[in-house]
Amino acid sequence: MTGDFVSRSRYEREKAAREVAEKLLEDKSRELYRLNVELQKKSDTLSDIVEERTRDLSQALDAAQAATRAKDVFLANMSHEVRTPVTGILGFAHLLAESDLRPEQRDLLHNLQGSCLTLKHIIDDLLDLKSLEHGMMRFRNAPFDVVAVIESAVAKFQEAAGRSGNTLAHEAASPERRLRMGDKTRFEQIVVNLLTNALKFTKDGVITVQSSVTDVDVTVVVSDTGIGMRTEHLERIFEDFTQADDQISQRYGGTGLGLSIVSMILKQMGGHVSVTSEVGQGSRFTVVMPLAVASSAEIRAHRERATSHIPLTLSGRRVLVVEDNRINAKVIRSFVSKFDGDTVLAGSGIEALGIAATDRFDLMIFDINMPEMGGVELLRRIRQSPDCAANAKTPALACTANAMPEQIALYVEAGFSGVIRKPFDAEEFHAGLVAVLGAG
Amino acid sequence: MKGLVFIELIKMADSALGEATVDRVLDTAPLKSKGVYTAVGYYDCAELVVLVDAFSKESGIARPELERQFGHWVMDSFASGYPEFFRKYDTAFGMLEAIESDIHLEVRKLYPDAELPSFSTIRHSTERLELSYKSERPLASFCYGLIEACFTKYREVASVEMTDRTTGAEGDAVFSIIKCKSGSGVQE
């Protein structure tokens, strides 16, 4: 045998090995084919399952979106239905307060107004929450005195604190009073909500507001010696409609929105809130807000803008008020009179069209939800009808209990120069007039 | 046992004893397979023992030494066939410690029916490793050769002391390994 040849026996073994290997390969190929078929079946089944799940999820999403829309509609309707009568109560209470009353009558009226304002704040909270959720809350940026706002809020709560046996005080870390750029209303809302919360859960204790400032931010700490909370509840208290536990609402009242609003406002302002608490010892809420010191140029610019709006009078001006609710119509007329204006009242859109065709007005104030013809349609007709040409450019204010942010945006788009949200007080009514008529 | 091991043994015997001797052994040895092996098939491990004994007789090399040499041969073959496994580890200790957790895992993916020995290691220090070998086959010396060759692959020097506790047909041994010199990585 030479190196170029192999023995017969080796050849036979190699041949046999090759046949075995080929058979093994064939078997493996068949097995692979079989597995591939099975895999394909599973893949088809999986596609069906994924398709079915996707369909289920899509239906669930549609249902959830429908539920959210239904919730929004319900909230809008409820808001409207509650605001309408509260407008009448608050309006007349305000006008009554300006009349001669005996001290005991004034005290009763004061309580009535307080209860009504509480109701108004609850509705406002719901609206604020919706605005914040949809990112529709607008923040003003004007100079304001942080310490003055805190002290004013503390002063408002002194009486309530005294009634529940609490002492309430503000401690400023430094005497610094430089004005800050930001939204005064929202800052006040944060302080008020934290104080409301502290007062609700503290009896015969101590509530302290501490404030400190740097050039760029303001820290406010509201601490109390109230009932406190367990650690596991701390994370939930900034969620909507959530209180530390279900019994809190029954024992202490409240909607569970105050802290949620604080948290959301701060989030949109770029600030944050934190809390520490111990059961039986009390709670300590710390908020940090980016409120930079206002420059002298900013203060000057704002002062010029602000003074240009005040004072305002409607003396010698004729105002067309269209309102189907007789009580609210009286309230609006009373407020117009308060600014020395003359009111012509219409109880419906149709009646108003007739009046607008024969008379010229300096201002029109329309309710939005009215039977037969709503405020938006009425304005459109007045603007377009040749019969009403005299009022084609008369500024118009919507006065409505439809106070959802997207609704207000719609009215502005429809041509209203401003919106007065029901219920309103004299200051809010004045602000609405100023927005439309400007100074003087 | 995987046919690949038989093929490697025959290759080693071919190179050491010549094809004629190997053919004679395969023709005459009591082998159920008649010496027909494929790398992808499975064969009775007893045939490997028969072949090792036969090649031992033909070469005059004692069976444990022949097994040890076969360990070296197989390690070289693994290293050239699967260099990526060796590159994953910087040292022979790293490689030996990964046999059970890493290499056997990959082997089982390729050959789900493979019957693999078990290796457990204890690292007593950076220089000292204890490796326990247990198998259904009595191939402790083969394992010894694999360990030695592993250090050669990583250009390291180690003293390997085997305590063979094999009784009967199952392999059982403990290797006490002391690294004497670090290497410079795996040989390519």
XYZ file of C-alpha atoms in Angstrom:
628
model
C 0.000 0.000 0.000
C 1.420 3.443 -0.909
C 0.548 6.836 0.648
C -1.860 7.559 -2.231
C -4.145 4.611 -1.478
C -6.143 3.452 1.494
C -6.812 -0.106 2.515
C -10.011 -1.826 1.439
C -11.167 -2.108 5.022
C -10.610 1.634 5.632
C -12.414 2.411 2.393
C -15.361 0.259 3.453
C -15.444 1.866 6.910
C -15.302 5.377 5.448
C -18.034 4.465 2.964
C -20.195 3.023 5.731
C -19.505 6.079 7.878
C -20.502 8.340 4.997
C -23.808 6.448 4.569
C -24.471 6.677 8.285
C -23.642 10.384 8.228
C -25.913 10.932 5.217
C -28.749 9.118 6.955
C -28.201 11.152 10.076
C -28.187 14.294 7.958
C -31.383 13.218 6.210
C -33.038 12.452 9.547
C -31.925 15.799 10.914
C -33.216 17.575 7.790
C -36.606 15.893 8.186
C -36.665 16.776 11.858
C -35.789 20.374 11.029
C -38.543 20.449 8.391
C -41.055 19.063 10.886
C -39.984 21.576 13.538
C -40.190 24.354 10.974
C -43.773 23.369 10.096
C -44.686 23.332 13.791
C -43.020 26.689 14.274
C -44.924 28.109 11.326
C -48.192 26.867 12.840
C -47.269 28.444 16.168
C -46.301 31.650 14.381
C -49.691 31.727 12.609
C -51.479 31.089 15.892
C -49.366 33.753 17.547
C -50.291 36.246 14.809
C -53.962 35.468 15.433
C -53.496 35.888 19.167
C -51.589 39.167 18.725
C -54.269 40.422 16.322
C -57.000 39.486 18.786
C -55.186 41.084 21.717
C -54.525 44.223 19.678
C -58.231 44.373 18.831
C -59.149 43.920 22.505
C -56.680 46.604 23.551
C -57.950 48.957 20.886
C -61.523 48.424 22.091
C -60.410 48.946 25.685
C -58.638 52.157 24.642
C -61.753 53.382 22.819
C -63.840 52.586 25.894
C -61.385 54.378 28.176
C -61.316 57.426 25.888
C -65.105 57.422 25.704
C -65.245 57.216 29.500
C -62.812 60.141 29.769
C -64.900 62.163 27.327
C -68.047 61.275 29.282
C -66.287 62.347 32.488
C -65.295 65.653 30.891
C -68.824 66.260 29.629
C -70.254 65.355 33.028
C -67.781 67.662 34.741
C -68.637 70.502 32.336
C -72.376 69.986 32.845
C -72.103 69.729 36.614
C -69.874 72.768 36.716
C -72.430 74.733 34.690
C -75.404 73.557 36.726
C -73.753 74.418 40.060
C -72.214 77.692 38.941
C -75.507 79.121 37.682
C -77.321 79.212 41.055
C -74.132 80.082 42.961
C -73.816 83.148 40.714
C -77.179 84.359 41.948
C -76.440 83.635 45.601
C -72.980 85.225 45.592
C -74.074 88.186 43.491
C -76.981 89.092 45.698
C -74.984 88.411 48.837
C -72.359 90.846 47.582
C -74.950 93.489 46.795
C -76.688 92.844 50.117
C -73.399 93.338 51.923
C -73.192 96.847 50.438
C -76.568 97.794 51.911
C -77.364 98.881 55.483
C -77.556 95.828 57.710
C -77.785 95.242 61.414
C -74.648 93.633 62.906
C -76.373 90.277 63.439
C -77.683 90.341 59.880
C -74.190 91.177 58.593
C -72.816 88.246 60.586
C -75.381 85.869 59.063
C -74.599 87.217 55.599
C -70.896 86.777 56.263
C -71.472 83.088 57.030
C -73.623 82.727 53.913
C -70.883 84.244 51.753
C -68.252 82.022 53.397
C -70.238 78.864 52.617
C -70.829 80.008 49.070
C -67.166 80.791 48.545
C -66.251 77.330 49.805
C -68.588 75.861 47.208
C -67.080 78.111 44.538
C -63.554 77.046 45.519
C -64.477 73.375 45.177
C -65.756 73.974 41.651
C -62.707 76.091 40.845
C -60.471 73.267 42.109
C -62.114 70.834 39.703
C -61.567 73.261 36.847
C -57.975 73.920 37.855
C -57.329 70.202 37.972
C -58.689 69.743 34.469
C -56.651 72.693 33.164
C -53.507 71.326 34.773
C -54.158 67.824 33.455
C -54.510 69.155 29.912
C -51.578 71.562 30.280
C -53.982 74.446 29.621
C -53.340 76.479 32.752
C -51.725 79.782 31.891
C -49.289 81.309 34.348
C -48.914 85.060 34.688
C -45.466 86.515 35.099
C -45.643 89.773 37.021
C -43.807 91.221 40.029
C -45.335 90.490 43.429
C -44.423 90.553 47.102
C -44.102 86.981 48.317
C -44.143 87.876 52.014
C -47.222 90.075 51.592
C -49.090 87.214 49.933
C -48.128 84.783 52.699
C -49.080 87.251 55.435
C -52.387 88.012 53.747
C -53.173 84.293 53.512
C -52.167 83.738 57.132
C -54.352 86.661 58.189
C -57.354 85.176 56.343
C -56.900 81.898 58.226
C -56.397 83.430 61.685
C -60.073 83.390 62.572
C -60.540 79.761 61.507
C -57.341 78.797 63.325
C -58.594 80.445 66.502
C -61.926 78.620 66.283
C -60.124 75.261 66.266
C -57.802 76.260 69.117
C -54.724 76.583 66.919
C -52.060 79.245 66.851
C -50.971 80.262 63.382
C -47.904 82.340 62.591
C -45.571 83.248 59.766
C -41.814 83.375 60.250
C -39.694 84.913 57.491
C -36.064 83.800 57.520
C -34.915 87.253 56.478
C -36.475 90.733 56.245
C -35.905 90.742 52.498
C -38.945 92.024 50.561
C -37.697 92.281 46.969
C -40.491 91.619 44.464
C -40.464 88.315 42.624
C -41.518 87.508 39.053
C -44.256 84.894 38.856
C -47.951 84.147 39.172
C -49.197 85.692 42.379
C -52.571 83.936 42.192
C -51.027 80.489 41.867
C -48.498 81.207 44.596
C -51.331 82.273 46.870
C -53.300 79.162 45.865
C -50.394 76.939 46.928
C -50.062 78.646 50.310
C -53.829 78.623 50.859
C -54.170 74.934 49.939
C -51.340 73.985 52.302
C -52.865 76.073 55.093
C -56.321 74.576 54.445
C -54.770 71.135 54.711
C -52.872 71.952 57.922
C -55.926 73.488 59.542
C -58.141 70.574 58.584
C -55.988 68.068 60.452
C -54.860 70.137 63.438
C -56.838 70.908 66.573
C -55.518 72.811 69.596
C -52.076 72.838 68.027
C -49.544 74.987 66.272
C -49.378 75.781 62.575
C -46.306 77.574 61.315
C -45.489 79.006 57.912
C -41.791 79.582 57.333
C -40.447 81.326 54.256
C -36.960 81.788 52.948
C -35.643 83.165 49.690
C -32.622 83.140 47.420
C -32.120 85.257 44.311
C -33.794 82.609 42.183
C -36.275 80.712 44.326
C -38.629 80.831 47.281
C -39.096 78.087 49.852
C -42.252 77.866 51.945
C -42.606 75.343 54.741
C -46.002 74.733 56.316
C -45.774 72.589 59.428
C -48.436 71.540 61.873
C -48.811 69.539 65.059
C -51.869 67.707 63.766
C -52.769 64.059 63.313
C -49.895 63.284 60.912
C -49.761 60.450 58.400
C -48.275 57.011 58.083
C -45.292 56.661 55.723
C -47.188 54.466 53.269
C -49.770 57.224 52.768
C -47.275 59.976 52.005
C -46.691 58.978 48.392
C -50.419 58.936 47.572
C -51.535 62.238 49.015
C -50.507 64.209 45.910
C -52.709 62.049 43.669
C -56.127 63.308 42.464
C -59.089 62.730 44.759
C -56.816 60.895 47.224
C -56.676 61.315 50.926
C -54.455 59.436 53.341
C -57.231 56.919 53.913
C -60.904 56.582 53.067
C -62.076 57.640 56.534
C -60.343 61.018 56.250
C -63.029 62.330 53.895
C -65.779 61.204 56.290
C -64.128 62.605 59.406
C -62.473 65.739 58.085
C -64.225 66.482 54.771
C -62.562 67.720 51.584
C -62.294 66.529 48.017
C -58.696 65.384 48.066
C -57.837 67.855 45.323
C -55.949 70.573 47.223
C -52.563 68.843 47.490
C -52.879 67.351 44.038
C -53.345 70.862 42.631
C -50.372 72.117 44.664
C -48.219 69.349 43.238
C -49.369 69.896 39.649
C -49.001 73.673 39.755
C -45.495 73.305 41.148
C -44.619 70.757 38.509
C -45.677 73.149 35.749
C -43.868 76.031 37.460
C -40.690 73.945 37.660
C -40.863 73.649 41.457
C -41.543 70.738 43.755
C -43.241 69.756 46.991
C -42.143 67.242 49.602
C -43.636 66.063 52.857
C -42.503 64.460 56.072
C -44.960 63.319 58.675
C -45.350 61.297 61.827
C -48.596 59.897 63.143
C -49.738 61.904 66.154
C -46.909 64.418 65.786
C -47.856 66.386 62.694
C -46.786 67.043 59.128
C -44.332 69.300 57.375
C -44.821 70.311 53.750
C -41.948 71.988 51.943
C -42.448 73.696 48.596
C -39.678 75.196 46.512
C -40.636 77.505 43.652
C -38.437 79.142 41.057
C -39.410 82.803 41.621
C -36.521 85.013 40.607
C -36.086 88.551 41.926
C -37.841 91.024 39.615
C -35.575 93.512 37.866
C -36.331 97.225 38.111
C -37.195 97.221 34.387
C -39.735 94.434 34.895
C -41.295 96.255 37.853
C -41.499 99.512 35.881
C -43.030 97.848 32.809
C -45.654 96.077 34.877
C -46.552 99.214 36.828
C -47.211 101.077 33.573
C -49.440 98.290 32.276
C -51.328 97.899 35.543
C -52.086 101.583 36.126
C -53.425 101.992 32.586
C -56.433 99.815 33.440
C -57.734 101.524 36.529
C -60.148 103.100 37.308
C -63.057 102.039 35.171
C -66.521 103.456 34.821
C -69.494 102.667 32.619
C -70.954 106.119 33.129
C -72.925 107.179 30.036
C -72.483 103.753 28.439
C -75.308 101.491 27.390
C -74.963 97.775 28.003
C -77.058 95.053 26.386
C -77.331 92.168 28.859
C -78.775 88.900 27.478
C -79.477 86.323 30.173
C -82.288 83.770 30.374
C -81.896 83.184 34.114
C -83.856 86.007 35.718
C -81.901 85.953 38.965
C -78.539 86.111 37.253
C -79.848 88.814 34.919
C -80.634 90.917 37.975
C -77.181 90.268 39.415
C -75.466 91.393 36.187
C -77.644 94.481 35.958
C -76.779 95.329 39.562
C -73.060 95.058 38.845
C -73.410 97.204 35.692
C -75.222 99.803 37.806
C -72.421 99.597 40.360
C -70.114 100.938 37.637
C -72.730 103.556 36.670
C -73.741 101.878 33.395
C -77.256 101.647 31.856
C -78.561 98.137 31.260
C -80.995 96.982 28.611
C -82.065 93.463 29.510
C -83.106 90.714 27.086
C -84.286 87.286 28.258
C -83.437 85.437 25.057
C -81.280 85.570 21.953
C -84.280 86.246 19.696
C -85.385 89.199 21.840
C -81.796 90.506 21.880
C -81.585 90.385 18.052
C -84.626 92.631 17.850
C -83.190 95.078 20.360
C -79.741 95.111 18.678
C -81.452 96.004 15.385
C -83.026 99.141 16.829
C -80.561 100.329 19.430
C -76.838 101.008 19.554
C -74.792 99.764 22.523
C -71.327 100.360 23.949
C -71.008 96.872 25.391
C -72.836 93.540 25.122
C -72.803 90.880 27.833
C -74.248 87.508 26.757
C -74.980 84.327 28.602
C -73.882 81.365 26.464
C -76.344 78.578 27.273
C -79.771 79.871 26.360
C -82.697 78.021 24.801
C -83.469 78.665 21.099
C -80.376 80.769 20.496
C -77.153 80.643 22.497
C -74.700 83.469 23.034
C -72.274 82.332 20.328
C -74.985 82.173 17.654
C -76.414 85.517 18.816
C -73.034 87.214 18.456
C -72.505 85.688 14.999
C -75.886 87.024 13.825
C -75.347 90.488 15.256
C -71.906 90.681 13.607
C -73.272 89.574 10.206
C -76.784 90.996 10.012
C -77.145 94.347 8.175
C -80.047 95.097 10.533
C -77.638 95.108 13.470
C -74.901 97.078 11.683
C -74.887 99.658 14.481
C -73.566 96.964 16.838
C -71.334 95.129 14.361
C -68.257 96.257 16.237
C -69.641 96.597 19.746
C -67.357 94.710 22.127
C -68.929 91.581 23.604
C -68.339 89.732 26.842
C -69.407 86.137 27.464
C -70.774 85.718 30.966
C -71.042 82.008 31.448
C -71.002 79.090 33.806
C -69.334 77.077 31.036
C -65.949 77.585 32.547
C -63.882 74.757 31.129
C -60.689 76.039 29.509
C -61.531 74.624 26.086
C -64.991 76.230 26.247
C -63.507 79.627 27.045
C -61.078 79.229 24.142
C -64.067 78.551 21.861
C -65.843 81.758 22.915
C -62.760 83.870 22.284
C -62.429 82.231 18.885
C -66.124 83.011 18.192
C -65.447 86.728 18.644
C -65.984 87.475 22.316
C -63.435 89.971 23.614
C -63.428 88.432 27.089
C -65.147 85.986 29.395
C -66.557 86.522 32.871
C -66.740 83.196 34.633
C -69.803 82.551 36.809
C -69.948 82.854 39.729
C -68.132 86.158 39.913
C -67.545 88.853 42.491
C -67.184 92.594 41.936
C -63.437 92.305 41.352
C -63.828 89.594 38.736
C -66.642 91.509 37.008
C -64.446 94.600 36.982
C -61.527 92.604 35.535
C -63.812 91.351 32.755
C -64.904 94.892 31.876
C -61.345 96.164 31.965
C -60.238 93.428 29.593
C -62.806 94.619 27.041
C -63.040 98.364 27.558
C -59.623 99.230 28.973
C -59.187 102.287 31.153
C -61.672 104.977 31.939
C -20.380 9.183 23.469
C -20.131 11.735 20.699
C -18.553 10.331 17.509
C -16.258 13.335 17.311
C -14.164 11.879 20.183
C -13.703 8.581 18.324
C -12.736 10.404 15.143
C -10.130 12.429 17.056
C -8.734 9.285 18.707
C -8.399 7.572 15.328
C -6.753 10.669 13.861
C -4.218 10.695 16.699
C -3.594 6.956 16.287
C -3.232 7.385 12.499
C -0.547 10.008 13.019
C 1.290 8.020 15.714
C 0.904 4.412 14.588
C 0.077 4.682 10.891
C -3.107 3.855 9.062
C -2.258 0.172 8.574
C -1.938 -0.433 12.317
C -5.091 1.532 13.056
C -7.011 -0.351 10.345
C -5.854 -3.628 11.810
C -6.984 -2.589 15.273
C -10.353 -1.463 13.954
C -10.760 -4.679 11.933
C -9.959 -6.979 14.837
C -11.199 -5.189 17.943
C -14.580 -6.296 19.324
C -16.506 -3.192 18.275
C -20.238 -3.199 17.858
C -19.909 -0.317 15.420
C -17.252 -2.185 13.452
C -15.122 0.928 13.675
C -17.540 2.931 11.542
C -17.709 6.332 13.210
C -19.096 9.684 12.154
C -18.401 12.880 14.045
C -22.139 13.570 14.430
C -23.173 10.094 15.663
C -23.269 8.649 19.174
C -21.433 5.473 20.158
C -20.961 3.325 23.194
C -18.195 4.694 25.406
C -17.020 1.139 26.065
C -15.745 1.111 22.475
C -13.481 4.069 23.297
C -12.017 2.115 26.206
C -11.457 -0.888 23.920
C -9.699 1.285 21.358
C -7.520 3.051 23.938
C -6.471 -0.329 25.333
C -5.715 -1.633 21.835
C -3.667 1.442 20.842
C -1.882 1.205 24.186
C -0.811 -2.321 23.378
C 0.234 -1.395 19.854
C 2.262 1.630 20.957
C 3.624 0.271 24.208
C 2.404 3.423 25.983
C 0.537 2.748 29.212
C -3.167 3.514 29.031
C -3.176 6.465 31.488
C -0.362 8.153 29.583
C -2.080 7.505 26.277
C -5.285 9.037 27.638
C -3.278 12.058 28.849
C -1.747 12.499 25.397
C -5.200 12.182 23.899
C -6.321 15.010 26.241
C -3.601 17.217 24.746
C -4.661 16.205 21.228
C -8.326 16.983 21.832
C -7.532 20.331 23.471
C -5.525 21.363 20.387
C -8.407 20.285 18.196
C -10.942 22.273 20.311
C -8.726 25.334 20.261
C -8.440 25.338 16.501
C -12.137 24.479 16.006
C -13.573 26.906 18.551
C -11.021 29.712 19.075
C -13.771 32.130 20.203
C -14.299 30.107 23.380
C -10.671 30.526 24.311
C -10.569 34.231 23.484
C -13.411 34.851 25.945
C -11.123 34.079 28.892
C -7.829 35.672 29.798
C -6.371 32.816 31.789
C -6.483 29.027 32.009
C -8.146 29.322 35.426
C -10.855 31.476 33.835
C -11.374 28.868 31.128
C -11.504 25.921 33.530
C -13.910 27.736 35.840
C -16.243 28.420 32.885
C -16.478 24.822 31.626
C -19.577 23.928 33.606
C -21.430 27.257 33.433
C -20.494 28.487 29.993
C -18.944 25.913 27.696
C -21.233 23.018 28.602
C -24.181 25.374 28.152
C -23.123 26.060 24.563
C -22.392 22.373 23.917
C -25.899 21.462 25.040
C -27.372 24.019 22.619
C -25.578 22.251 19.757
C -26.027 18.690 21.041
C -29.006 18.453 23.399
C -28.363 14.712 23.966
C -24.701 15.103 24.889
C -23.753 13.305 28.124
C -21.252 15.625 29.712
C -19.020 15.128 32.735
C -19.366 17.549 35.629
C -16.628 19.931 36.705
C -16.701 21.943 39.887
C -14.004 24.354 40.916
C -12.866 26.018 44.105
C -10.518 28.975 43.789
C -8.398 28.888 46.946
C -6.230 31.821 45.887
C -5.222 33.647 42.760
C -2.637 30.930 42.179
C -4.443 27.820 43.397
C -7.487 26.088 41.954
C -9.101 22.800 42.840
C -11.106 21.100 40.104
C -13.311 18.073 40.747
C -14.202 15.793 37.877
C -17.064 13.307 37.879
C -18.193 11.307 34.880
C -20.050 8.181 33.898
C -16.851 7.266 32.026
C -13.505 6.434 33.608
C -11.453 9.042 31.763
C -9.635 10.895 34.570
C -6.286 10.793 32.762
C -7.882 12.146 29.609
C -9.157 15.006 31.759
C -5.639 15.435 33.186
C -4.263 15.889 29.641
C -6.990 18.411 28.806
C -6.079 20.502 31.872
C -2.371 20.468 31.102
C -2.986 21.428 27.473
C -5.232 24.265 28.575
C -2.318 25.874 30.436
C -0.109 25.404 27.372
C -2.762 27.170 25.286
C -2.641 30.175 27.592
C 1.173 30.128 27.698
C 1.010 29.518 31.443
C 2.945 27.094 33.610
C 1.166 25.130 36.331
C 1.724 22.081 38.419
C -1.262 19.741 38.193
C -1.632 17.005 40.765
C -4.340 14.419 40.165
C -5.950 12.353 42.900
C -7.758 9.613 41.008
C -10.664 8.312 43.082
C -12.155 6.276 40.283
C -13.627 2.972 41.381
C -15.415 0.843 38.838
C -16.785 2.301 35.628
C -17.332 5.899 36.695
C -14.673 8.571 36.631
C -13.928 10.527 39.813
C -10.851 12.650 40.335
C -9.696 15.842 42.025
C -7.050 18.033 40.422
C -5.046 20.364 42.584
C -3.591 23.041 40.355
C -0.954 25.606 41.310
C -0.124 28.229 38.759
C 3.647 28.790 38.660
C 3.869 31.350 35.883
C 1.326 33.648 34.309
C 1.015 33.696 30.568
C 0.440 36.342 27.933
C -2.995 35.286 26.709
C -4.253 32.484 24.518
C -2.167 31.179 21.626
C -3.728 31.947 18.253
